Amino acid sequence: MTEKKTPSQKEVRRIMRSETPRAKKLIWRPIIAGLLLLILLICGVSYAYLRSATNEILVNHSAKDKAKIQKGRPISVLIMGTDVGALGRNDAYVGNTDTMELLTINPTDGSSVITAIPRDTLVKITTKKGSIYEKINAAYALGGPKLAKKTVNELLAVPVNYYALVNMGTLKKVVDAVGGVEVDNSFAFKFDGHQYPKGRQKLNGKEALGYARMRYQDPDNDYGRQRRGQQVLTSAIKKFRDKGNLLAVHQIVMAIKDGVRTDVPLDDLRTLYQNYAPAMNSTQQEQLRGKDAMIDGAAFQIATPQAINEVSKQVRHSMGLEPIKVNNEETKLVKAQTTWNGYNQIEFTLPNGAQYNKWQK
């Protein structure tokens, strides 16, 4: 019998790249997704102008959802990027989400936190049909925004109040509308015909898109790309707050109205502005970092109990909640491994003979 060879970390990265050929075109979604939502939350000065556009962006929400906003309570929003055209009004499931970011906003202490969740993170997703071991980016395709919120809630043991589904074909327009962004590049690289020197620099929309998309030259792969994307987001928020004129608002709204759907109550922008604008003064970036794994020939990121509990603690703190010890399906999976370590032993075993992407009763 031929001995099964365990892939190296280099091979795992190659497999992950080959499984996601469109990834370099999609990475800018979480950047602009967070920016678009934050802009809508702080645009009270242009209420009349935005009202017609927000009617297109807003989907159903409950009286309880609206009451939370009116009281100025800390909130969390799961931002998901998807690769479709103009979004419809019916929450139709359009496949896996390419990116996931959890945005928490706390007006009490004047801060917000953006936490990146790797789309290849292994989770156990429970639906009415049964349970399935999948990558977390499949939750939306399996059950829409409600199941996606539930899955993130169960993974991190944090409240997930709202969602924003974003088709992100508008980064260049948004960055240009705020007059460009400033970033601090940690190493020089060339991408899509543009040279990005090491150090601080100003980027226009096209340059910002390339800066956020580049992946394969980054020694930290997707995690490094996430950090560069968050730089663009933070700078764009600051530039918008500094600029804040009606022309910029007009350009941004026209760019996003066909590409954003959310259940955040946007029908009272004045209240949103009054209650949540102070939280935009301080924006922190976090990442849920995983370890390499192979399951049934597919590459995954495994969130360890330590990583899950650290991120859970950070997110709960940002919402004014006490930390708790997370003991869920994902932490149990890791504890049950006998040889996997995420470095030189990357074969990961599912319990009771389960297989990736196969329904369990």
Tab-separated table of C-alpha atoms in Angstrom:
chain	number	residue	atom	x	y	z
A	1	MET	CA	0.000	0.000	0.000
A	2	THR	CA	1.323	3.417	-0.938
A	3	GLU	CA	1.892	5.655	2.054
A	4	LYS	CA	-0.144	8.847	1.984
A	5	LYS	CA	2.118	11.865	1.840
A	6	THR	CA	1.282	14.843	4.021
A	7	PRO	CA	1.431	18.125	2.054
A	8	SER	CA	3.915	20.753	3.199
A	9	GLN	CA	2.846	24.250	4.290
A	10	LYS	CA	4.039	25.545	0.909
A	11	GLU	CA	1.828	23.026	-0.884
A	12	VAL	CA	-1.137	23.944	1.325
A	13	ARG	CA	-0.775	27.595	0.365
A	14	ARG	CA	-0.555	26.574	-3.309
A	15	ILE	CA	-3.730	24.487	-2.995
A	16	MET	CA	-5.577	27.321	-1.305
A	17	ARG	CA	-4.547	29.677	-4.080
A	18	SER	CA	-5.617	27.250	-6.775
A	19	GLU	CA	-8.983	26.658	-5.082
A	20	THR	CA	-9.709	30.366	-5.094
A	21	PRO	CA	-8.577	31.721	-8.487
A	22	ARG	CA	-10.693	34.851	-8.120
A	23	ALA	CA	-9.386	35.699	-4.656
A	24	LYS	CA	-7.045	38.462	-5.798
A	25	LYS	CA	-10.000	40.214	-7.420
A	26	LEU	CA	-12.196	39.941	-4.331
A	27	ILE	CA	-10.071	40.870	-1.309
A	28	TRP	CA	-11.046	44.538	-1.342
A	29	ARG	CA	-14.636	43.699	-0.393
A	30	PRO	CA	-14.162	43.768	3.400
A	31	ILE	CA	-12.281	47.049	3.120
A	32	ILE	CA	-14.987	48.922	1.339
A	33	ALA	CA	-17.794	47.029	3.077
A	34	GLY	CA	-16.775	48.437	6.430
A	35	LEU	CA	-16.249	51.880	4.953
A	36	LEU	CA	-19.658	51.986	3.312
A	37	LEU	CA	-21.475	50.958	6.469
A	38	LEU	CA	-19.569	53.417	8.642
A	39	ILE	CA	-20.246	56.231	6.182
A	40	LEU	CA	-23.971	55.517	6.302
A	41	LEU	CA	-23.814	55.622	10.102
A	42	ILE	CA	-22.161	59.046	10.285
A	43	CYS	CA	-23.889	60.895	7.458
A	44	GLY	CA	-26.537	62.630	9.547
A	45	VAL	CA	-25.591	66.002	8.025
A	46	SER	CA	-26.899	64.807	4.670
A	47	TYR	CA	-30.055	63.077	5.878
A	48	ALA	CA	-32.401	64.399	3.210
A	49	TYR	CA	-30.016	63.521	0.429
A	50	LEU	CA	-29.384	59.978	1.624
A	51	ARG	CA	-32.964	59.052	2.438
A	52	SER	CA	-33.958	57.883	-1.043
A	53	ALA	CA	-30.778	55.813	-1.415
A	54	THR	CA	-31.130	54.172	1.995
A	55	ASN	CA	-34.635	53.066	1.040
A	56	GLU	CA	-32.961	50.926	-1.635
A	57	ILE	CA	-30.249	49.673	0.718
A	58	LEU	CA	-32.429	48.800	3.712
A	59	VAL	CA	-34.150	45.436	4.161
A	60	ASN	CA	-36.605	44.374	6.860
A	61	HIS	CA	-35.809	44.933	10.527
A	62	SER	CA	-37.809	44.588	13.721
A	63	ALA	CA	-38.995	47.144	16.255
A	64	LYS	CA	-36.471	45.616	18.675
A	65	ASP	CA	-33.673	46.307	16.204
A	66	LYS	CA	-34.741	49.929	15.864
A	67	ALA	CA	-35.056	50.362	19.636
A	68	LYS	CA	-31.449	49.238	20.164
A	69	ILE	CA	-30.254	51.933	17.743
A	70	GLN	CA	-32.477	54.611	19.293
A	71	LYS	CA	-31.052	53.873	22.747
A	72	GLY	CA	-27.472	54.085	21.480
A	73	ARG	CA	-26.495	50.604	22.671
A	74	PRO	CA	-23.266	48.923	21.522
A	75	ILE	CA	-23.951	46.970	18.334
A	76	SER	CA	-22.238	44.470	16.062
A	77	VAL	CA	-22.624	44.094	12.302
A	78	LEU	CA	-21.463	41.101	10.271
A	79	ILE	CA	-20.191	42.468	6.959
A	80	MET	CA	-20.150	39.974	4.097
A	81	GLY	CA	-18.798	40.512	0.589
A	82	THR	CA	-20.304	38.649	-2.329
A	83	ASP	CA	-19.603	38.501	-6.052
A	84	VAL	CA	-22.906	39.425	-7.694
A	85	GLY	CA	-24.216	42.362	-9.675
A	86	ALA	CA	-26.802	44.788	-8.305
A	87	LEU	CA	-28.322	43.214	-5.210
A	88	GLY	CA	-32.011	42.411	-5.193
A	89	ARG	CA	-34.540	43.118	-2.474
A	90	ASN	CA	-35.204	39.524	-1.451
A	91	ASP	CA	-32.043	38.267	0.302
A	92	ALA	CA	-31.653	35.594	-2.383
A	93	TYR	CA	-28.744	33.300	-1.557
A	94	VAL	CA	-25.982	33.905	-4.075
A	95	GLY	CA	-23.277	31.475	-3.029
A	96	ASN	CA	-20.423	31.661	-0.556
A	97	THR	CA	-19.381	35.009	0.856
A	98	ASP	CA	-15.877	35.929	-0.229
A	99	THR	CA	-15.091	37.901	2.909
A	100	MET	CA	-16.426	38.239	6.460
A	101	GLU	CA	-15.718	41.036	8.934
A	102	LEU	CA	-17.384	41.633	12.293
A	103	LEU	CA	-17.753	45.352	13.035
A	104	THR	CA	-18.503	46.327	16.646
A	105	ILE	CA	-19.457	49.902	17.529
A	106	ASN	CA	-19.536	51.169	21.104
A	107	PRO	CA	-20.720	54.773	21.497
A	108	THR	CA	-20.216	54.583	25.275
A	109	ASP	CA	-16.423	54.468	25.105
A	110	GLY	CA	-16.197	56.062	21.639
A	111	SER	CA	-14.580	53.153	19.799
A	112	SER	CA	-15.153	50.642	17.029
A	113	VAL	CA	-13.396	47.360	16.217
A	114	ILE	CA	-13.188	45.559	12.877
A	115	THR	CA	-12.390	41.840	13.231
A	116	ALA	CA	-11.450	39.851	10.135
A	117	ILE	CA	-12.652	36.228	10.025
A	118	PRO	CA	-10.757	34.026	7.526
A	119	ARG	CA	-13.214	32.603	5.025
A	120	ASP	CA	-11.509	29.164	5.141
A	121	THR	CA	-12.104	28.758	8.890
A	122	LEU	CA	-13.508	25.298	9.704
A	123	VAL	CA	-16.881	25.375	11.493
A	124	LYS	CA	-19.738	23.018	12.179
A	125	ILE	CA	-22.858	24.614	10.697
A	126	THR	CA	-26.226	23.503	12.027
A	127	THR	CA	-29.350	23.886	9.890
A	128	LYS	CA	-32.852	22.405	9.773
A	129	LYS	CA	-31.514	19.865	7.285
A	130	GLY	CA	-28.806	18.698	9.676
A	131	SER	CA	-25.224	19.652	10.473
A	132	ILE	CA	-22.261	19.952	8.145
A	133	TYR	CA	-18.528	20.602	8.535
A	134	GLU	CA	-17.726	23.462	6.184
A	135	LYS	CA	-15.721	26.619	5.650
A	136	ILE	CA	-17.410	29.527	7.388
A	137	ASN	CA	-17.928	31.362	4.102
A	138	ALA	CA	-20.523	28.717	3.151
A	139	ALA	CA	-22.908	29.702	5.967
A	140	TYR	CA	-24.604	32.396	3.901
A	141	ALA	CA	-25.153	30.065	0.943
A	142	LEU	CA	-26.646	27.418	3.235
A	143	GLY	CA	-29.063	29.651	5.118
A	144	GLY	CA	-28.737	33.311	4.229
A	145	PRO	CA	-27.777	36.145	6.583
A	146	LYS	CA	-29.613	34.629	9.545
A	147	LEU	CA	-27.506	31.452	9.467
A	148	ALA	CA	-24.308	33.425	8.806
A	149	LYS	CA	-24.944	35.541	11.907
A	150	LYS	CA	-25.775	32.439	13.949
A	151	THR	CA	-22.582	30.675	12.850
A	152	VAL	CA	-20.326	33.598	13.818
A	153	ASN	CA	-22.203	33.926	17.115
A	154	GLU	CA	-21.570	30.254	17.890
A	155	LEU	CA	-17.907	30.383	16.822
A	156	LEU	CA	-16.941	33.404	18.947
A	157	ALA	CA	-19.682	33.464	21.599
A	158	VAL	CA	-20.486	37.106	20.818
A	159	PRO	CA	-23.746	38.850	19.883
A	160	VAL	CA	-24.178	39.455	16.144
A	161	ASN	CA	-26.977	42.016	15.896
A	162	TYR	CA	-27.074	42.973	12.223
A	163	TYR	CA	-25.609	42.143	8.843
A	164	ALA	CA	-24.539	44.020	5.733
A	165	LEU	CA	-24.270	42.181	2.418
A	166	VAL	CA	-22.045	44.043	-0.001
A	167	ASN	CA	-21.192	43.674	-3.663
A	168	MET	CA	-17.931	45.514	-3.801
A	169	GLY	CA	-17.405	46.826	-7.319
A	170	THR	CA	-17.027	50.409	-6.178
A	171	LEU	CA	-13.783	50.784	-4.226
A	172	LYS	CA	-12.131	53.083	-6.743
A	173	LYS	CA	-15.129	55.439	-6.819
A	174	VAL	CA	-15.385	55.630	-3.034
A	175	VAL	CA	-11.674	56.284	-2.462
A	176	ASP	CA	-11.654	58.940	-5.181
A	177	ALA	CA	-14.790	60.521	-3.667
A	178	VAL	CA	-12.982	61.109	-0.356
A	179	GLY	CA	-9.901	62.484	-2.123
A	180	GLY	CA	-7.680	59.400	-1.859
A	181	VAL	CA	-6.248	57.538	1.143
A	182	GLU	CA	-2.933	57.482	2.983
A	183	VAL	CA	-1.235	54.224	3.950
A	184	ASP	CA	2.045	53.145	5.561
A	185	ASN	CA	3.457	50.316	3.455
A	186	SER	CA	5.717	47.863	5.347
A	187	PHE	CA	7.601	46.609	2.262
A	188	ALA	CA	8.014	47.695	-1.359
A	189	PHE	CA	6.201	45.802	-4.095
A	190	LYS	CA	4.845	46.197	-7.614
A	191	PHE	CA	1.311	45.177	-8.578
A	192	ASP	CA	-0.908	45.776	-11.610
A	193	GLY	CA	1.641	48.141	-13.129
A	194	HIS	CA	1.969	50.362	-10.062
A	195	GLN	CA	4.993	50.620	-7.773
A	196	TYR	CA	4.277	50.787	-4.028
A	197	PRO	CA	7.415	51.964	-2.199
A	198	LYS	CA	8.028	51.245	1.473
A	199	GLY	CA	6.695	53.937	3.813
A	200	ARG	CA	3.846	56.430	3.861
A	201	GLN	CA	2.130	57.347	0.601
A	202	LYS	CA	-1.111	58.674	-0.805
A	203	LEU	CA	-3.169	56.474	-3.128
A	204	ASN	CA	-6.011	57.213	-5.508
A	205	GLY	CA	-8.861	54.764	-6.052
A	206	LYS	CA	-7.120	52.559	-8.618
A	207	GLU	CA	-3.909	52.470	-6.585
A	208	ALA	CA	-5.788	51.684	-3.358
A	209	LEU	CA	-7.507	48.768	-5.084
A	210	GLY	CA	-4.148	47.309	-6.132
A	211	TYR	CA	-2.639	47.915	-2.685
A	212	ALA	CA	-5.474	45.987	-1.070
A	213	ARG	CA	-5.592	43.176	-3.646
A	214	MET	CA	-1.947	42.104	-3.707
A	215	ARG	CA	-1.454	38.770	-1.966
A	216	TYR	CA	1.248	36.504	-3.329
A	217	GLN	CA	4.181	38.843	-2.645
A	218	ASP	CA	3.128	39.227	0.994
A	219	PRO	CA	5.049	36.889	3.347
A	220	ASP	CA	1.966	36.744	5.586
A	221	ASN	CA	-0.391	35.811	2.721
A	222	ASP	CA	-4.087	36.573	3.377
A	223	TYR	CA	-3.415	37.951	6.845
A	224	GLY	CA	-1.004	40.548	5.481
A	225	ARG	CA	-3.490	41.440	2.787
A	226	GLN	CA	-6.207	41.886	5.420
A	227	ARG	CA	-3.983	44.329	7.323
A	228	ARG	CA	-3.331	46.400	4.202
A	229	GLY	CA	-7.031	46.445	3.490
A	230	GLN	CA	-7.758	47.655	6.985
A	231	GLN	CA	-5.231	50.473	6.476
A	232	VAL	CA	-7.237	51.617	3.461
A	233	LEU	CA	-10.466	51.408	5.453
A	234	THR	CA	-9.161	53.390	8.417
A	235	SER	CA	-7.711	56.119	6.191
A	236	ALA	CA	-10.877	56.364	4.106
A	237	ILE	CA	-13.007	56.803	7.235
A	238	LYS	CA	-10.736	59.590	8.469
A	239	LYS	CA	-10.687	61.310	5.076
A	240	PHE	CA	-14.464	61.140	4.827
A	241	ARG	CA	-14.896	62.656	8.297
A	242	ASP	CA	-12.433	65.428	7.435
A	243	LYS	CA	-13.944	66.066	4.000
A	244	GLY	CA	-17.600	65.496	4.865
A	245	ASN	CA	-19.086	67.607	2.067
A	246	LEU	CA	-22.267	66.947	0.137
A	247	LEU	CA	-20.466	66.252	-3.127
A	248	ALA	CA	-18.500	63.390	-1.564
A	249	VAL	CA	-21.676	62.002	0.008
A	250	HIS	CA	-23.462	62.149	-3.350
A	251	GLN	CA	-20.664	60.316	-5.170
A	252	ILE	CA	-20.452	57.611	-2.518
A	253	VAL	CA	-24.193	57.008	-2.297
A	254	MET	CA	-24.554	56.761	-6.057
A	255	ALA	CA	-21.744	54.200	-6.100
A	256	ILE	CA	-23.151	51.954	-3.369
A	257	LYS	CA	-26.936	52.028	-3.582
A	258	ASP	CA	-27.153	49.002	-5.890
A	259	GLY	CA	-24.469	47.088	-4.016
A	260	VAL	CA	-25.416	47.110	-0.313
A	261	ARG	CA	-28.218	45.382	1.588
A	262	THR	CA	-28.457	45.536	5.375
A	263	ASP	CA	-30.894	45.090	8.242
A	264	VAL	CA	-29.264	47.920	10.206
A	265	PRO	CA	-32.154	50.386	10.721
A	266	LEU	CA	-31.106	53.233	8.424
A	267	ASP	CA	-34.500	54.931	8.275
A	268	ASP	CA	-33.545	57.324	11.092
A	269	LEU	CA	-30.135	58.638	10.079
A	270	ARG	CA	-30.267	61.576	12.483
A	271	THR	CA	-30.478	59.218	15.453
A	272	LEU	CA	-27.728	57.055	14.025
A	273	TYR	CA	-25.496	60.082	13.640
A	274	GLN	CA	-26.186	61.427	17.119
A	275	ASN	CA	-25.688	58.075	18.857
A	276	TYR	CA	-22.862	56.474	16.896
A	277	ALA	CA	-20.684	59.140	15.278
A	278	PRO	CA	-18.458	59.421	18.425
A	279	ALA	CA	-17.544	55.733	18.091
A	280	MET	CA	-15.785	56.451	14.790
A	281	ASN	CA	-13.059	58.512	16.469
A	282	SER	CA	-11.110	55.365	17.360
A	283	THR	CA	-11.034	52.340	15.025
A	284	GLN	CA	-9.118	49.190	15.939
A	285	GLN	CA	-8.304	46.282	13.602
A	286	GLU	CA	-8.209	42.664	14.786
A	287	GLN	CA	-7.838	39.263	13.089
A	288	LEU	CA	-8.920	35.746	13.945
A	289	ARG	CA	-5.757	33.895	12.945
A	290	GLY	CA	-5.861	30.188	12.168
A	291	LYS	CA	-3.441	27.322	11.562
A	292	ASP	CA	-3.060	25.232	8.395
A	293	ALA	CA	-5.011	22.010	7.948
A	294	MET	CA	-5.995	19.538	5.238
A	295	ILE	CA	-9.352	17.714	5.336
A	296	ASP	CA	-10.342	15.338	2.530
A	297	GLY	CA	-7.863	17.075	0.222
A	298	ALA	CA	-9.172	20.586	0.940
A	299	ALA	CA	-7.172	23.323	2.676
A	300	PHE	CA	-8.582	24.923	5.819
A	301	GLN	CA	-7.703	27.377	8.528
A	302	ILE	CA	-8.284	26.020	12.037
A	303	ALA	CA	-9.118	28.512	14.773
A	304	THR	CA	-7.543	27.150	17.957
A	305	PRO	CA	-9.254	27.440	21.366
A	306	GLN	CA	-6.678	30.066	22.346
A	307	ALA	CA	-7.337	32.180	19.228
A	308	ILE	CA	-11.110	31.858	19.571
A	309	ASN	CA	-11.046	32.900	23.222
A	310	GLU	CA	-8.703	35.836	22.585
A	311	VAL	CA	-10.891	37.249	19.798
A	312	SER	CA	-14.073	36.529	21.746
A	313	LYS	CA	-12.669	38.468	24.697
A	314	GLN	CA	-11.708	41.432	22.473
A	315	VAL	CA	-15.086	41.578	20.745
A	316	ARG	CA	-17.062	41.192	23.962
A	317	HIS	CA	-14.971	43.928	25.588
A	318	SER	CA	-15.653	46.227	22.640
A	319	MET	CA	-19.381	45.701	23.263
A	320	GLY	CA	-19.132	46.307	27.013
A	321	LEU	CA	-19.591	42.609	27.883
A	322	GLU	CA	-17.705	40.433	30.361
A	323	PRO	CA	-15.459	37.732	28.843
A	324	ILE	CA	-16.526	34.098	28.960
A	325	LYS	CA	-14.649	30.870	28.311
A	326	VAL	CA	-15.654	29.575	24.888
A	327	ASN	CA	-16.266	25.824	24.748
A	328	ASN	CA	-17.975	25.032	21.463
A	329	GLU	CA	-17.878	22.575	18.566
A	330	GLU	CA	-14.748	24.180	17.112
A	331	THR	CA	-12.724	24.111	20.338
A	332	LYS	CA	-13.760	20.481	20.912
A	333	LEU	CA	-12.595	19.525	17.414
A	334	VAL	CA	-9.111	20.862	18.102
A	335	LYS	CA	-8.862	19.217	21.506
A	336	ALA	CA	-9.781	15.850	19.963
A	337	GLN	CA	-6.819	15.861	17.537
A	338	THR	CA	-3.998	13.417	18.290
A	339	THR	CA	-1.356	14.338	15.678
A	340	TRP	CA	-2.400	17.625	14.024
A	341	ASN	CA	-0.433	20.697	15.120
A	342	GLY	CA	-0.986	23.128	12.241
A	343	TYR	CA	2.702	23.205	11.268
A	344	ASN	CA	4.405	19.970	10.171
A	345	GLN	CA	1.379	17.784	10.922
A	346	ILE	CA	-1.604	19.245	9.074
A	347	GLU	CA	-3.945	16.308	8.441
A	348	PHE	CA	-7.062	17.171	10.479
A	349	THR	CA	-9.583	14.500	11.490
A	350	LEU	CA	-13.335	15.054	11.790
A	351	PRO	CA	-15.187	13.050	14.471
A	352	ASN	CA	-17.171	9.828	13.954
A	353	GLY	CA	-16.009	9.360	10.376
A	354	ALA	CA	-17.548	12.634	9.220
A	355	GLN	CA	-16.414	14.178	5.937
A	356	TYR	CA	-16.034	17.748	4.784
A	357	ASN	CA	-19.081	19.080	2.935
A	358	LYS	CA	-21.202	15.996	3.765
A	359	TRP	CA	-24.430	16.306	5.755
A	360	GLN	CA	-24.527	14.760	9.209
A	361	LYS	CA	-27.719	13.689	10.947
